[in-house]
PDB file of C-alpha atoms and ligand atoms in Angstrom:
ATOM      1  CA  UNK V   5       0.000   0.000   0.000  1.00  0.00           C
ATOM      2  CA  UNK V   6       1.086   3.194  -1.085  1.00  0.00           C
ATOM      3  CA  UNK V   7       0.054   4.852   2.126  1.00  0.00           C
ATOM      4  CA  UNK V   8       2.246   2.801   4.208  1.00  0.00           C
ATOM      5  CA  UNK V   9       5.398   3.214   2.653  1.00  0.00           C
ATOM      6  CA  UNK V  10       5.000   6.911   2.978  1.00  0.00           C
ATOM      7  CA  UNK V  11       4.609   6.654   5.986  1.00  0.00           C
ATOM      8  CA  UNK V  12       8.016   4.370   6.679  1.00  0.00           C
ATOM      9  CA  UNK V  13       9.878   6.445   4.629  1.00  0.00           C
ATOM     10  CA  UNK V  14       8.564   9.250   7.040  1.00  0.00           C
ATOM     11  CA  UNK V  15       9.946   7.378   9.845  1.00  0.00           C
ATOM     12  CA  UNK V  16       6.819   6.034  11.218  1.00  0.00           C
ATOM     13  CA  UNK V  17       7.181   3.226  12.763  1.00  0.00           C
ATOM     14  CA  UNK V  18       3.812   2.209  13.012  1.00  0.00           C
ATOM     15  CA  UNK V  19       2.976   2.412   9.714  1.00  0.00           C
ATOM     16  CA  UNK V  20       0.992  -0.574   8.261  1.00  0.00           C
ATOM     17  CA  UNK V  21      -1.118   0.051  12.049  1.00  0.00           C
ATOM     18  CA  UNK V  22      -1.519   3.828  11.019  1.00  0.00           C
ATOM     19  CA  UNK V  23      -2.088   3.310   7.508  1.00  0.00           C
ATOM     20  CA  UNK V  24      -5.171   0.598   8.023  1.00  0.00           C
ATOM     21  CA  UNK V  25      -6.528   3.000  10.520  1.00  0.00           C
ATOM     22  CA  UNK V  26      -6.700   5.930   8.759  1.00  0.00           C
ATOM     23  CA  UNK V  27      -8.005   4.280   5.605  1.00  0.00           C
ATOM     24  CA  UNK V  28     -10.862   3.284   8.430  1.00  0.00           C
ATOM     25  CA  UNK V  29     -11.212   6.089   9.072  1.00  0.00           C
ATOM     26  CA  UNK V  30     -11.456   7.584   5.189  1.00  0.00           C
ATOM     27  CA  UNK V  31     -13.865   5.251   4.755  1.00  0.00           C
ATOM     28  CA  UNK V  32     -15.756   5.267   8.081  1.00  0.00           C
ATOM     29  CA  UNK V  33     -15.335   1.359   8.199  1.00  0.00           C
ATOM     30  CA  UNK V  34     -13.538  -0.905  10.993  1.00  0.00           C
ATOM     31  CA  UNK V  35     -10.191  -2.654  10.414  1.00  0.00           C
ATOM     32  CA  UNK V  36     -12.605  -5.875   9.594  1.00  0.00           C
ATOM     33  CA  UNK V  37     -14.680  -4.365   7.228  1.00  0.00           C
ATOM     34  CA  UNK V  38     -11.336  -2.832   5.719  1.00  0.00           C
ATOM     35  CA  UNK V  39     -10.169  -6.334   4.524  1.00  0.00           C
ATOM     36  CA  UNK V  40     -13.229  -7.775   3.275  1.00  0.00           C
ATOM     37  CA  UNK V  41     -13.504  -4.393   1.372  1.00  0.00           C
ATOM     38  CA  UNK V  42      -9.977  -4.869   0.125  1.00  0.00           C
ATOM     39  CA  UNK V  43      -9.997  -5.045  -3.078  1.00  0.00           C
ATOM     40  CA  UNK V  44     -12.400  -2.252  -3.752  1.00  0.00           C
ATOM     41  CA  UNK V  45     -11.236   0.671  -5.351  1.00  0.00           C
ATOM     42  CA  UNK V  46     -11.741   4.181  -3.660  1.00  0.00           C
ATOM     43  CA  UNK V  47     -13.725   6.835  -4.978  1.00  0.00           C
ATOM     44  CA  UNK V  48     -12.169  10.340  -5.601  1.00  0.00           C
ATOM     45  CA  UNK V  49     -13.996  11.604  -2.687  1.00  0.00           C
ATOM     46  CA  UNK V  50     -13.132   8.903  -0.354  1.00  0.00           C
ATOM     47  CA  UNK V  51      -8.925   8.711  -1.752  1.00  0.00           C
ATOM     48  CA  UNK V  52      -8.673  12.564  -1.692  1.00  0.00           C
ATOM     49  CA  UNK V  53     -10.330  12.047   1.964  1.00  0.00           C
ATOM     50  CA  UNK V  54      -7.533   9.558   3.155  1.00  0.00           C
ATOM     51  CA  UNK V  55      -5.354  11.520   1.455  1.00  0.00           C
ATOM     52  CA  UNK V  56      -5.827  14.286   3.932  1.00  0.00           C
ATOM     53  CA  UNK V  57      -5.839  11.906   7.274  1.00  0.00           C
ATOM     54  CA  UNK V  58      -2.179  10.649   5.648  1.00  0.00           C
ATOM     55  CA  UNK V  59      -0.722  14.669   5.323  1.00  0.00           C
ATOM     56  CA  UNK V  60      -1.589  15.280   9.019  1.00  0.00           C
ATOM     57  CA  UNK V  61      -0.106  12.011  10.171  1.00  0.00           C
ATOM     58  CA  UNK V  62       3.006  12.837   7.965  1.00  0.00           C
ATOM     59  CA  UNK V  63       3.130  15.959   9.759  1.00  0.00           C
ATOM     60  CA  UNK V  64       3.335  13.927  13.239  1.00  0.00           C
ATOM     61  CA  UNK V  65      -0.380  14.948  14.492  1.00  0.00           C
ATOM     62  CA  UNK V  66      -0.959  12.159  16.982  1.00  0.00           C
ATOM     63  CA  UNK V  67      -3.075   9.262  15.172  1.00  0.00           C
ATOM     64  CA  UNK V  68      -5.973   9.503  18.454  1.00  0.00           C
ATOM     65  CA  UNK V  69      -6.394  12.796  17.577  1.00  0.00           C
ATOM     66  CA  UNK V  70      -6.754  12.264  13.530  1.00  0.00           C
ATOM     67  CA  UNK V  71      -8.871   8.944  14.182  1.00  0.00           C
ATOM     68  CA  UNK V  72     -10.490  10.563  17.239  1.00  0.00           C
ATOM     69  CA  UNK V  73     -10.235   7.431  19.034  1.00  0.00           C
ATOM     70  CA  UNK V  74      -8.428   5.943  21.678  1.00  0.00           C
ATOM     71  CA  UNK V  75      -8.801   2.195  23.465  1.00  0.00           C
ATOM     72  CA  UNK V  76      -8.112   2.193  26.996  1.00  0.00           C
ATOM     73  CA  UNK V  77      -8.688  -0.362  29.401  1.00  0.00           C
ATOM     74  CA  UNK V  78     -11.199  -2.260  26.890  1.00  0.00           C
ATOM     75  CA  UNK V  79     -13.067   1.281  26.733  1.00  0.00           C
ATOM     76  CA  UNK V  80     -12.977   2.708  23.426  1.00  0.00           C
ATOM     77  CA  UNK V  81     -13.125   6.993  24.025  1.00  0.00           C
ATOM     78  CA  UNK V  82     -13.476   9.582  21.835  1.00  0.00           C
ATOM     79  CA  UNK V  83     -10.375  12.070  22.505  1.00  0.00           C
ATOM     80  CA  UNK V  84      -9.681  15.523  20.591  1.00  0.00           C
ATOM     81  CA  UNK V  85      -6.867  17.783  20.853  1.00  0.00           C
ATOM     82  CA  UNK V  86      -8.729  19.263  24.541  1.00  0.00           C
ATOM     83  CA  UNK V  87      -7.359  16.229  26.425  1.00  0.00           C
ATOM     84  CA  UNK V  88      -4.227  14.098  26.753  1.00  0.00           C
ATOM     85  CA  UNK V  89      -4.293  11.177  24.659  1.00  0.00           C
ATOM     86  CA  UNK V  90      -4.595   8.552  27.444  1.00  0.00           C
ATOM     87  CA  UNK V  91      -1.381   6.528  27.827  1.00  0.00           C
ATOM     88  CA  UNK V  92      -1.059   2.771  28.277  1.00  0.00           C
ATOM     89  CA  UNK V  93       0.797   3.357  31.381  1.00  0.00           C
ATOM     90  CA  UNK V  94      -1.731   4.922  32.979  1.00  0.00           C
ATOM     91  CA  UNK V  95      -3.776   1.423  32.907  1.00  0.00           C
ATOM     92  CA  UNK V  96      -0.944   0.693  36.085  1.00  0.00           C
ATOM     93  CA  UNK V  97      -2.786   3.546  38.055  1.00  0.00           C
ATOM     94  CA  UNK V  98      -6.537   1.748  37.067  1.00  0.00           C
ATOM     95  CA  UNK V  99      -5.000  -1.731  38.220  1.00  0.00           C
ATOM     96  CA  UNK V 100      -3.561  -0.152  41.891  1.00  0.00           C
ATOM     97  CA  UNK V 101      -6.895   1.485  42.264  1.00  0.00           C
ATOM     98  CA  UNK V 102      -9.250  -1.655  41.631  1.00  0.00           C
ATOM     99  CA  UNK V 103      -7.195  -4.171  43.371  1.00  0.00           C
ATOM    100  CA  UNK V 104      -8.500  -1.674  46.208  1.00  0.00           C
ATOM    101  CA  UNK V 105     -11.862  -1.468  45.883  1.00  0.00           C
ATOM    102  CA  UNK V 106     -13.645  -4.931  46.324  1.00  0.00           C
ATOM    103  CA  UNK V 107     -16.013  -5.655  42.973  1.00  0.00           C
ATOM    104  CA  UNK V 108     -19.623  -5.227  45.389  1.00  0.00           C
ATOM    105  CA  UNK V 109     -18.257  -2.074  47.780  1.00  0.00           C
ATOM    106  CA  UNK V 110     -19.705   0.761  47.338  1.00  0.00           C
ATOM    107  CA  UNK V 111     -16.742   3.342  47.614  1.00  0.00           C
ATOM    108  CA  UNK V 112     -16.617   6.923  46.933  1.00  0.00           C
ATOM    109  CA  UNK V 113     -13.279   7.850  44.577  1.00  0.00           C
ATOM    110  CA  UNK V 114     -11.925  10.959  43.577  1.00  0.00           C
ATOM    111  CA  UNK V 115     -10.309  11.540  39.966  1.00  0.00           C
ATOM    112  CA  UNK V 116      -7.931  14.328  40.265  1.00  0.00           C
ATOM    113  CA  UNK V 117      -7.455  16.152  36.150  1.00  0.00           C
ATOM    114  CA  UNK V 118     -10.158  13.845  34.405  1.00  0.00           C
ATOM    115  CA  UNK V 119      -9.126  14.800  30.544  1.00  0.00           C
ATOM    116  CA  UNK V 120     -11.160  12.319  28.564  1.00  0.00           C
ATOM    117  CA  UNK V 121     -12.232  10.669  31.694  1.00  0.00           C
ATOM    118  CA  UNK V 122     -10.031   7.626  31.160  1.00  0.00           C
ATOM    119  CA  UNK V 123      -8.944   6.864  34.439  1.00  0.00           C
ATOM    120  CA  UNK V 124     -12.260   7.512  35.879  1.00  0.00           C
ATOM    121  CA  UNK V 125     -14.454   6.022  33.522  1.00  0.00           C
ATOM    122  CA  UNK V 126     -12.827   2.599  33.716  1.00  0.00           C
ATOM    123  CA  UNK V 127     -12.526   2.374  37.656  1.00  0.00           C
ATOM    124  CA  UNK V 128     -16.435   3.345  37.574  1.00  0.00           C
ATOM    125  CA  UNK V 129     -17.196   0.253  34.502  1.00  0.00           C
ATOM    126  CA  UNK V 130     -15.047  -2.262  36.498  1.00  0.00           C
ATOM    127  CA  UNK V 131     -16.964  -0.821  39.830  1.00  0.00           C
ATOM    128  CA  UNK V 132     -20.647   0.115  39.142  1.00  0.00           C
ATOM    129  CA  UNK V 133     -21.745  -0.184  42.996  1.00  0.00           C
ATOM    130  CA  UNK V 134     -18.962   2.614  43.253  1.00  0.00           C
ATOM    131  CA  UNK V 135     -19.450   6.443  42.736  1.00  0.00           C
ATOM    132  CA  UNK V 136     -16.588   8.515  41.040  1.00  0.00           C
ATOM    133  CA  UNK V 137     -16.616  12.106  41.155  1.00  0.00           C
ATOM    134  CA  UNK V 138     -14.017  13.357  38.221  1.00  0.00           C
ATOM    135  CA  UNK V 139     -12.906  17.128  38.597  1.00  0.00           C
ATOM    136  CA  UNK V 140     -10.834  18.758  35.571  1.00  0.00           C
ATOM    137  CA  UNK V 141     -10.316  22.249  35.323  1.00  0.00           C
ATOM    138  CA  UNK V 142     -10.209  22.801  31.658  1.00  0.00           C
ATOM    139  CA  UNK V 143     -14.280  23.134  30.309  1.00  0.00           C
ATOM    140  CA  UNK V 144     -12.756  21.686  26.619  1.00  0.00           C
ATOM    141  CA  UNK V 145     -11.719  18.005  28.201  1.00  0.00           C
ATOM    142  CA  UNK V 146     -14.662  18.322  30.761  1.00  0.00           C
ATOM    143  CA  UNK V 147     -17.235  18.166  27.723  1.00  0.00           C
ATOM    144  CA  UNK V 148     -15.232  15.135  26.085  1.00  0.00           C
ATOM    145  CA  UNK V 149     -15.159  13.217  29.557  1.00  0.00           C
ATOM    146  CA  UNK V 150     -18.854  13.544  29.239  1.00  0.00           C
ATOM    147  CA  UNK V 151     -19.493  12.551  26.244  1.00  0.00           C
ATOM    148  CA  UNK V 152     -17.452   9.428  26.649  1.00  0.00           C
ATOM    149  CA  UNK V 153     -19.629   8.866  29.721  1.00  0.00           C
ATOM    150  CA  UNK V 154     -22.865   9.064  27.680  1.00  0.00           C
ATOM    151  CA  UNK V 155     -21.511   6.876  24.589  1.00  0.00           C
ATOM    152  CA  UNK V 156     -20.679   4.234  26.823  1.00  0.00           C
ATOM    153  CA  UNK V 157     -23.349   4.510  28.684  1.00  0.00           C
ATOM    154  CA  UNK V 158     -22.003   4.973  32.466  1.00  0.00           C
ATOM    155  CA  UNK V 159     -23.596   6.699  35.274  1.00  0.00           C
ATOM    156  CA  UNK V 160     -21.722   6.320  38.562  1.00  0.00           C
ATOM    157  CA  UNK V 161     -19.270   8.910  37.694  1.00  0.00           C
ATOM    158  CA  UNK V 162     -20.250  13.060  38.150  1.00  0.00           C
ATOM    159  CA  UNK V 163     -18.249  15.025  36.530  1.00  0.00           C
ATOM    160  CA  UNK V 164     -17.079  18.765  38.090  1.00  0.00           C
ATOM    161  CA  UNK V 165     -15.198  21.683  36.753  1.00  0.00           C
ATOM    162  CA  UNK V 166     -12.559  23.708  38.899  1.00  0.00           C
ATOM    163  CA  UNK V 167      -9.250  23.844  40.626  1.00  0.00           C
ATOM    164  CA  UNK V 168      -8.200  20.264  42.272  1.00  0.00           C
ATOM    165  CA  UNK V 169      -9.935  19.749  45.997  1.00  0.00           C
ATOM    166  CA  UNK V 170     -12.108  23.131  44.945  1.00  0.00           C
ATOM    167  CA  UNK V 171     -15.652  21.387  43.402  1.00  0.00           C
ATOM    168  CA  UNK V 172     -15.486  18.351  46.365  1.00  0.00           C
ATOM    169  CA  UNK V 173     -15.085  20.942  49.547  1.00  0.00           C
ATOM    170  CA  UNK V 174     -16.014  19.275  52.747  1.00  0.00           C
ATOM    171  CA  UNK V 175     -16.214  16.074  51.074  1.00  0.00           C
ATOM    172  CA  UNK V 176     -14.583  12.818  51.793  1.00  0.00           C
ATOM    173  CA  UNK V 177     -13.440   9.317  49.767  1.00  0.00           C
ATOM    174  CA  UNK V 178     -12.411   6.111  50.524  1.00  0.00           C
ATOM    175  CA  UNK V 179      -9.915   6.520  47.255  1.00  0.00           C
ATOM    176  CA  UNK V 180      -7.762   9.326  45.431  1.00  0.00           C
ATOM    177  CA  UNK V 181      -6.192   9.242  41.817  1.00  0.00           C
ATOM    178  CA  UNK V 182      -4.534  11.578  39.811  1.00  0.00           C
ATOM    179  CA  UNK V 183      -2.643  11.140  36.791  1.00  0.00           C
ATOM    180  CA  UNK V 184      -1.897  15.222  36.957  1.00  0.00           C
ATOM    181  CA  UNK V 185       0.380  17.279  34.742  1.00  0.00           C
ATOM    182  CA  UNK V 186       4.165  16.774  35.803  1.00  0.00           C
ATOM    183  CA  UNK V 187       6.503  17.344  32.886  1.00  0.00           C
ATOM    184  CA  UNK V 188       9.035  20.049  34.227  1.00  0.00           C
ATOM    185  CA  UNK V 189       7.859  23.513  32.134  1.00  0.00           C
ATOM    186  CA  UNK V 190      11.506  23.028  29.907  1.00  0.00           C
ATOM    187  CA  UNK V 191      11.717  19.211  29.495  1.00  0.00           C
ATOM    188  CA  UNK V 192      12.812  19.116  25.910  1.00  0.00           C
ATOM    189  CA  UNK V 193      10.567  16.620  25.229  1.00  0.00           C
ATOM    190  CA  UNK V 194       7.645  18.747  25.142  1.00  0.00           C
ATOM    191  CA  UNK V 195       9.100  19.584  21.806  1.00  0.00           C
ATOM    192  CA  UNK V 196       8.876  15.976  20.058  1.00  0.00           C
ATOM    193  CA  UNK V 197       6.370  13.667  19.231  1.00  0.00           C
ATOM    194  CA  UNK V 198       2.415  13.661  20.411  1.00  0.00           C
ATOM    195  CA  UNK V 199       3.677  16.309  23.674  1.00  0.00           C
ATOM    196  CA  UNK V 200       3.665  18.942  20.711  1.00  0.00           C
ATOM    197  CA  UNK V 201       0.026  18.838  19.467  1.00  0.00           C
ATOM    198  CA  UNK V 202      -1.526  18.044  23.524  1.00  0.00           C
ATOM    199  CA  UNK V 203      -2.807  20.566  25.800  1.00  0.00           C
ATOM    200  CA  UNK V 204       0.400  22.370  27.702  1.00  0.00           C
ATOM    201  CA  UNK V 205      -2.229  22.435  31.183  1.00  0.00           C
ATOM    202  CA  UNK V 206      -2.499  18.236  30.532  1.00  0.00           C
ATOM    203  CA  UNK V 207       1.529  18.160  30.341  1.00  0.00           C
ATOM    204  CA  UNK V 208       3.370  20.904  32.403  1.00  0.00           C
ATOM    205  CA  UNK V 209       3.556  20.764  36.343  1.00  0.00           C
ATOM    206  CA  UNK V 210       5.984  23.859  36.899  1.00  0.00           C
ATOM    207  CA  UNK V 211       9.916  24.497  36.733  1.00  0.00           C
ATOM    208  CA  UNK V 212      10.234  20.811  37.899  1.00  0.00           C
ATOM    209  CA  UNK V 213       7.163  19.168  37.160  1.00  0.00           C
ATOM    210  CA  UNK V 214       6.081  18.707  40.530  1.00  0.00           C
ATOM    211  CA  UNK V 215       3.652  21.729  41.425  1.00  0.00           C
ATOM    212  CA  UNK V 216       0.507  19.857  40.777  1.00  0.00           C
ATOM    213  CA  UNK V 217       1.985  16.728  42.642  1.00  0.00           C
ATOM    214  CA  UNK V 218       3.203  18.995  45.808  1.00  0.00           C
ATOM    215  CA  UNK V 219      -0.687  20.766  45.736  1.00  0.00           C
ATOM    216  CA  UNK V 220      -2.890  17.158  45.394  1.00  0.00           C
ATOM    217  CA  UNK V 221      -0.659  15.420  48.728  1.00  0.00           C
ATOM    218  CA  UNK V 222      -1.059  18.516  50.671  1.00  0.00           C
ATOM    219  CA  UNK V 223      -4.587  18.484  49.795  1.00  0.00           C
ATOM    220  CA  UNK V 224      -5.472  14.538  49.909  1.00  0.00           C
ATOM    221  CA  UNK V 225      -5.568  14.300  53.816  1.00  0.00           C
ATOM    222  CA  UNK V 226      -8.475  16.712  54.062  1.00  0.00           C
ATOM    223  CA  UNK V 227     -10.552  14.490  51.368  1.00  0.00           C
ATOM    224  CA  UNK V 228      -9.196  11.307  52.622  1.00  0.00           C
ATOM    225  CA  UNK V 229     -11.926   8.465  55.373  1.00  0.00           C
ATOM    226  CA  UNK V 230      -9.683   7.325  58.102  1.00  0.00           C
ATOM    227  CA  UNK V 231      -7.501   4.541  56.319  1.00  0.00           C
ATOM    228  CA  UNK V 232      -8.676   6.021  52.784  1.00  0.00           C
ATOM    229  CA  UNK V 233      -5.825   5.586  50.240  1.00  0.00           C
ATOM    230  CA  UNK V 234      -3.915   8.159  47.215  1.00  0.00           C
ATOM    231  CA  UNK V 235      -2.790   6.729  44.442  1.00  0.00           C
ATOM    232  CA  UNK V 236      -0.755   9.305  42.144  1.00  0.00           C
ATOM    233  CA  UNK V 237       0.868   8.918  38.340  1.00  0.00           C
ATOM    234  CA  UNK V 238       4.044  10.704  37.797  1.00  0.00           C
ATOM    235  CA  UNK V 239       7.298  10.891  35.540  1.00  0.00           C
ATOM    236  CA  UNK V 240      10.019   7.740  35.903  1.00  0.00           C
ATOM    237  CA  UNK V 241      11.829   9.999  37.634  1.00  0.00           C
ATOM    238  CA  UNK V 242       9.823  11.615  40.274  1.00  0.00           C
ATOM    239  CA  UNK V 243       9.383   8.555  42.627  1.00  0.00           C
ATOM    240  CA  UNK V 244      11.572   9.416  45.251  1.00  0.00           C
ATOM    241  CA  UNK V 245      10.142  12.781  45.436  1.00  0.00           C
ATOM    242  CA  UNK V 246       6.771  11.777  45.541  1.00  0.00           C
ATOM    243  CA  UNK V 247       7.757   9.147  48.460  1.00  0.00           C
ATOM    244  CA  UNK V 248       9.452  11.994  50.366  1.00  0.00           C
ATOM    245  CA  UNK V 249       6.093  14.413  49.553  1.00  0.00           C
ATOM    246  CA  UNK V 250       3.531  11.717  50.955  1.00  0.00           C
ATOM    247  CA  UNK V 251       5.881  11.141  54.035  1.00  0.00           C
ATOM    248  CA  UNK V 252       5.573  15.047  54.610  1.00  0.00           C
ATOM    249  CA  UNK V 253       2.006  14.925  54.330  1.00  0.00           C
ATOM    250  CA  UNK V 254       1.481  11.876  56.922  1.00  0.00           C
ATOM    251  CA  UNK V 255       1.001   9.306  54.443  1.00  0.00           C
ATOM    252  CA  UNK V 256       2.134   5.964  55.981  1.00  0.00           C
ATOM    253  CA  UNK V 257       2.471   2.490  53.917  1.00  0.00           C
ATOM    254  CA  UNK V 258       4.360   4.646  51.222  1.00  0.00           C
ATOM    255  CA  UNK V 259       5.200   3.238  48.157  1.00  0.00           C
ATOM    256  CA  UNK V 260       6.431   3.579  44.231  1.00  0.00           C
ATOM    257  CA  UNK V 261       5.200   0.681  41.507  1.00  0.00           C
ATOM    258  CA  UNK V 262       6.856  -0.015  38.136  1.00  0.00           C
ATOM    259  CA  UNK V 263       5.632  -0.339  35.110  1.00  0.00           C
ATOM    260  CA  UNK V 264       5.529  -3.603  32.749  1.00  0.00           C
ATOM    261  CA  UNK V 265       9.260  -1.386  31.458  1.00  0.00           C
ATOM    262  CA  UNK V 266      10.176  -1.334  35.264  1.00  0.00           C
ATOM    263  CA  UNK V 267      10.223   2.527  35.861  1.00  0.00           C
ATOM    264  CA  UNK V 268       8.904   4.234  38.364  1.00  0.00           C
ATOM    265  CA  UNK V 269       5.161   5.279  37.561  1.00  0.00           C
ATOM    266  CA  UNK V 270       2.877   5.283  40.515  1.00  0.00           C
ATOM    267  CA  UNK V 271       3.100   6.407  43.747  1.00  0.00           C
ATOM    268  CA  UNK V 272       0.674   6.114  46.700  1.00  0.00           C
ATOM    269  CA  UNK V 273       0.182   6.335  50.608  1.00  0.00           C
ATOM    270  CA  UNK V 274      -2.704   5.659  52.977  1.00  0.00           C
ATOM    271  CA  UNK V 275      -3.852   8.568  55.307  1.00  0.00           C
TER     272      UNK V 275
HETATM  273  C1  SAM E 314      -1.897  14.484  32.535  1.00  0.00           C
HETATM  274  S1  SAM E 314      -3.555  14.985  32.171  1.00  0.00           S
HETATM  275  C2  SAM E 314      -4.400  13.491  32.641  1.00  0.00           C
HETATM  276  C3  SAM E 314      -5.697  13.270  31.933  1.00  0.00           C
HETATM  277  C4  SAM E 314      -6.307  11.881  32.206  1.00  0.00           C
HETATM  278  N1  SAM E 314      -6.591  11.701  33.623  1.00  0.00           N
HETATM  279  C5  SAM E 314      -5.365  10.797  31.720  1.00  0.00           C
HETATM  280  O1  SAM E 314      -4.816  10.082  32.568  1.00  0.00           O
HETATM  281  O2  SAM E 314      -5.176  10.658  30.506  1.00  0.00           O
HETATM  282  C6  SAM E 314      -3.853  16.103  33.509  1.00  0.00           C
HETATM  283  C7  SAM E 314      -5.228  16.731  33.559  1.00  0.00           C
HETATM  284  O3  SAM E 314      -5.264  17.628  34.681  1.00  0.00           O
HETATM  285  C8  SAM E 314      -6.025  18.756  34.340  1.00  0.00           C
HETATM  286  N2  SAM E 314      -5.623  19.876  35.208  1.00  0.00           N
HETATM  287  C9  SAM E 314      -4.522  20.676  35.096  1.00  0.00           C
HETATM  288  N3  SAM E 314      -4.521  21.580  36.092  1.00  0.00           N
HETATM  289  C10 SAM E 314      -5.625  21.358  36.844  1.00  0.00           C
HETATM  290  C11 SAM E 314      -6.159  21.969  38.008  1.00  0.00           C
HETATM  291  N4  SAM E 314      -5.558  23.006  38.597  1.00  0.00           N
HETATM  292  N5  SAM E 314      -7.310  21.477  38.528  1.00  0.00           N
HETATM  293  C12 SAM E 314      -7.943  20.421  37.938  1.00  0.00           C
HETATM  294  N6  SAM E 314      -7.469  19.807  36.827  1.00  0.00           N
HETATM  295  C13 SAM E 314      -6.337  20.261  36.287  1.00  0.00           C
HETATM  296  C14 SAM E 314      -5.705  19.002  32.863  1.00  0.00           C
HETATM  297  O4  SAM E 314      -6.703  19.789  32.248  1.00  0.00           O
HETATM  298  C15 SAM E 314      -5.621  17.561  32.341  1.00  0.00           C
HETATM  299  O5  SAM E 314      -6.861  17.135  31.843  1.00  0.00           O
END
């Protein structure tokens, strides 16, 4: 396919995966209907459309955000350039937090900096005797959270707009987690690959990536049931200071798990 091998010689490495999707996507068909559709050929609308979807994907716009889907945890969500394109390693975070929350209990969780609702949306399908509550401050990813919420149909989770702990004052939960922003404001990588085209309030925690980490565990104890637990995403390299910030804050049972690479990804405490 033509397609693909632009896309190679582009330095995609992905490129038969990329190609077949976008073609799906051309065509508005799955990557089923795709083959038994094969040996069709396209119309002039429907090549100059895949055409297009090929020249932004040349030009390194993330494929979730041409496609305008994303899988995640067996949830298929509709993302757009308002949220981060959810990350496989954030599935770690969605393991940590179920293993704690027994499939018939009926626990109240927190979802620090929704975006498309990823985190919270599968903890609430795995849980539906649970009830999430999923604050975001930006109104764009808010509105995509919902509509993810409505498409696949689930109602445990209520969805609030404002600054952190601000929409859930005075209010308690059994369970905290936040995959929040914490790339440090001149990480070079913000420069390369999908971190271009996603929004900078999804990515950047401050000069060292750690302001929105330092303000959710100073927060957490306030919104925390006696024994209730936080469970927090952050860079490969901010474990030990995310140990030494839930220590600060009281936290006992601290700890850091890996990821299926074995870095650092998740850190947590109970209050
Ligand atoms: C790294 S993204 C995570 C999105 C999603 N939870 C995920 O895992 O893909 C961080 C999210 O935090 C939100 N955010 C940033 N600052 C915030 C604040 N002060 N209060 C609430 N949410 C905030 C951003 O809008 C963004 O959606």
């Amino acid at each position: 396919m033509q397609g693909v091998r632009r896309l190679l010689g582009a330095g995609i490495d992905s490129a038969r995966l990329d190609a077949e999707l976008l073609l799906g996507c051309a065509l508005g068909m799955s990557r089923e209907e795709l083959i038994v559709a094969a040996r069709r050929k396209l119309s002039v609308v429907e090549s100059d459309r895949y055409e297009d979807l090929l020249r932004r994907r040349l030009n390194r716009e993330p494929l979730a955000y041409i496609t305008g889907r994303r899988e995640f945890y067996g949830l298929e969500l509709h993302v757009t350039p308002a949220v981060l394109i959810p990350r496989p390693e954030t599935e770690l975070l969605v393991d940590l937090a179920l293993a704690r929350i027994p499939a018939a209990a009926e626990r109240h969780v927190l979802d620090l900096g929704t975006g498309s609702g990823c985190i919270a949306l599968s903890i609430a399908h795995a849980r539906f005797r649970s009830r999430i509550t999923a604050i975001d401050s930006a109104p764009g990813a808010l509105a995509v959270a919902r509509e993810n919420a409505q498409a696949l149909g689930i109602e445990n989770v209520a969805f609030a707009e404002g600054n952190w702990f601000a929409p859930v004052a005075g209010q308690r939960f059994e369970l905290i987690v936040s995959n929040p922003p914490y790339v440090a404001a001149h990480d070079p990588h913000l420069l390369q690959g999908d971190l271009r085209y996603e929004p900078r309030a999804a990515l950047i925690g401050g000069v060292d990536g750690l302001d929105a980490l330092r303000v959710i565990v100073a927060g957490a104890p306030a919104h925390l049931r006696p024994s209730g637990a936080l469970l927090l995403e952050h860079g490969y390299d901010q474990g030990a200071a995310c140990r030494i910030l839930l220590e600060g804050a009281g936290f006992h049972a601290v700890r850091t798990w890996q990821d299926l690479a074995g870095r650092e990804r998740v850190s947590g405490g109970v209050a």
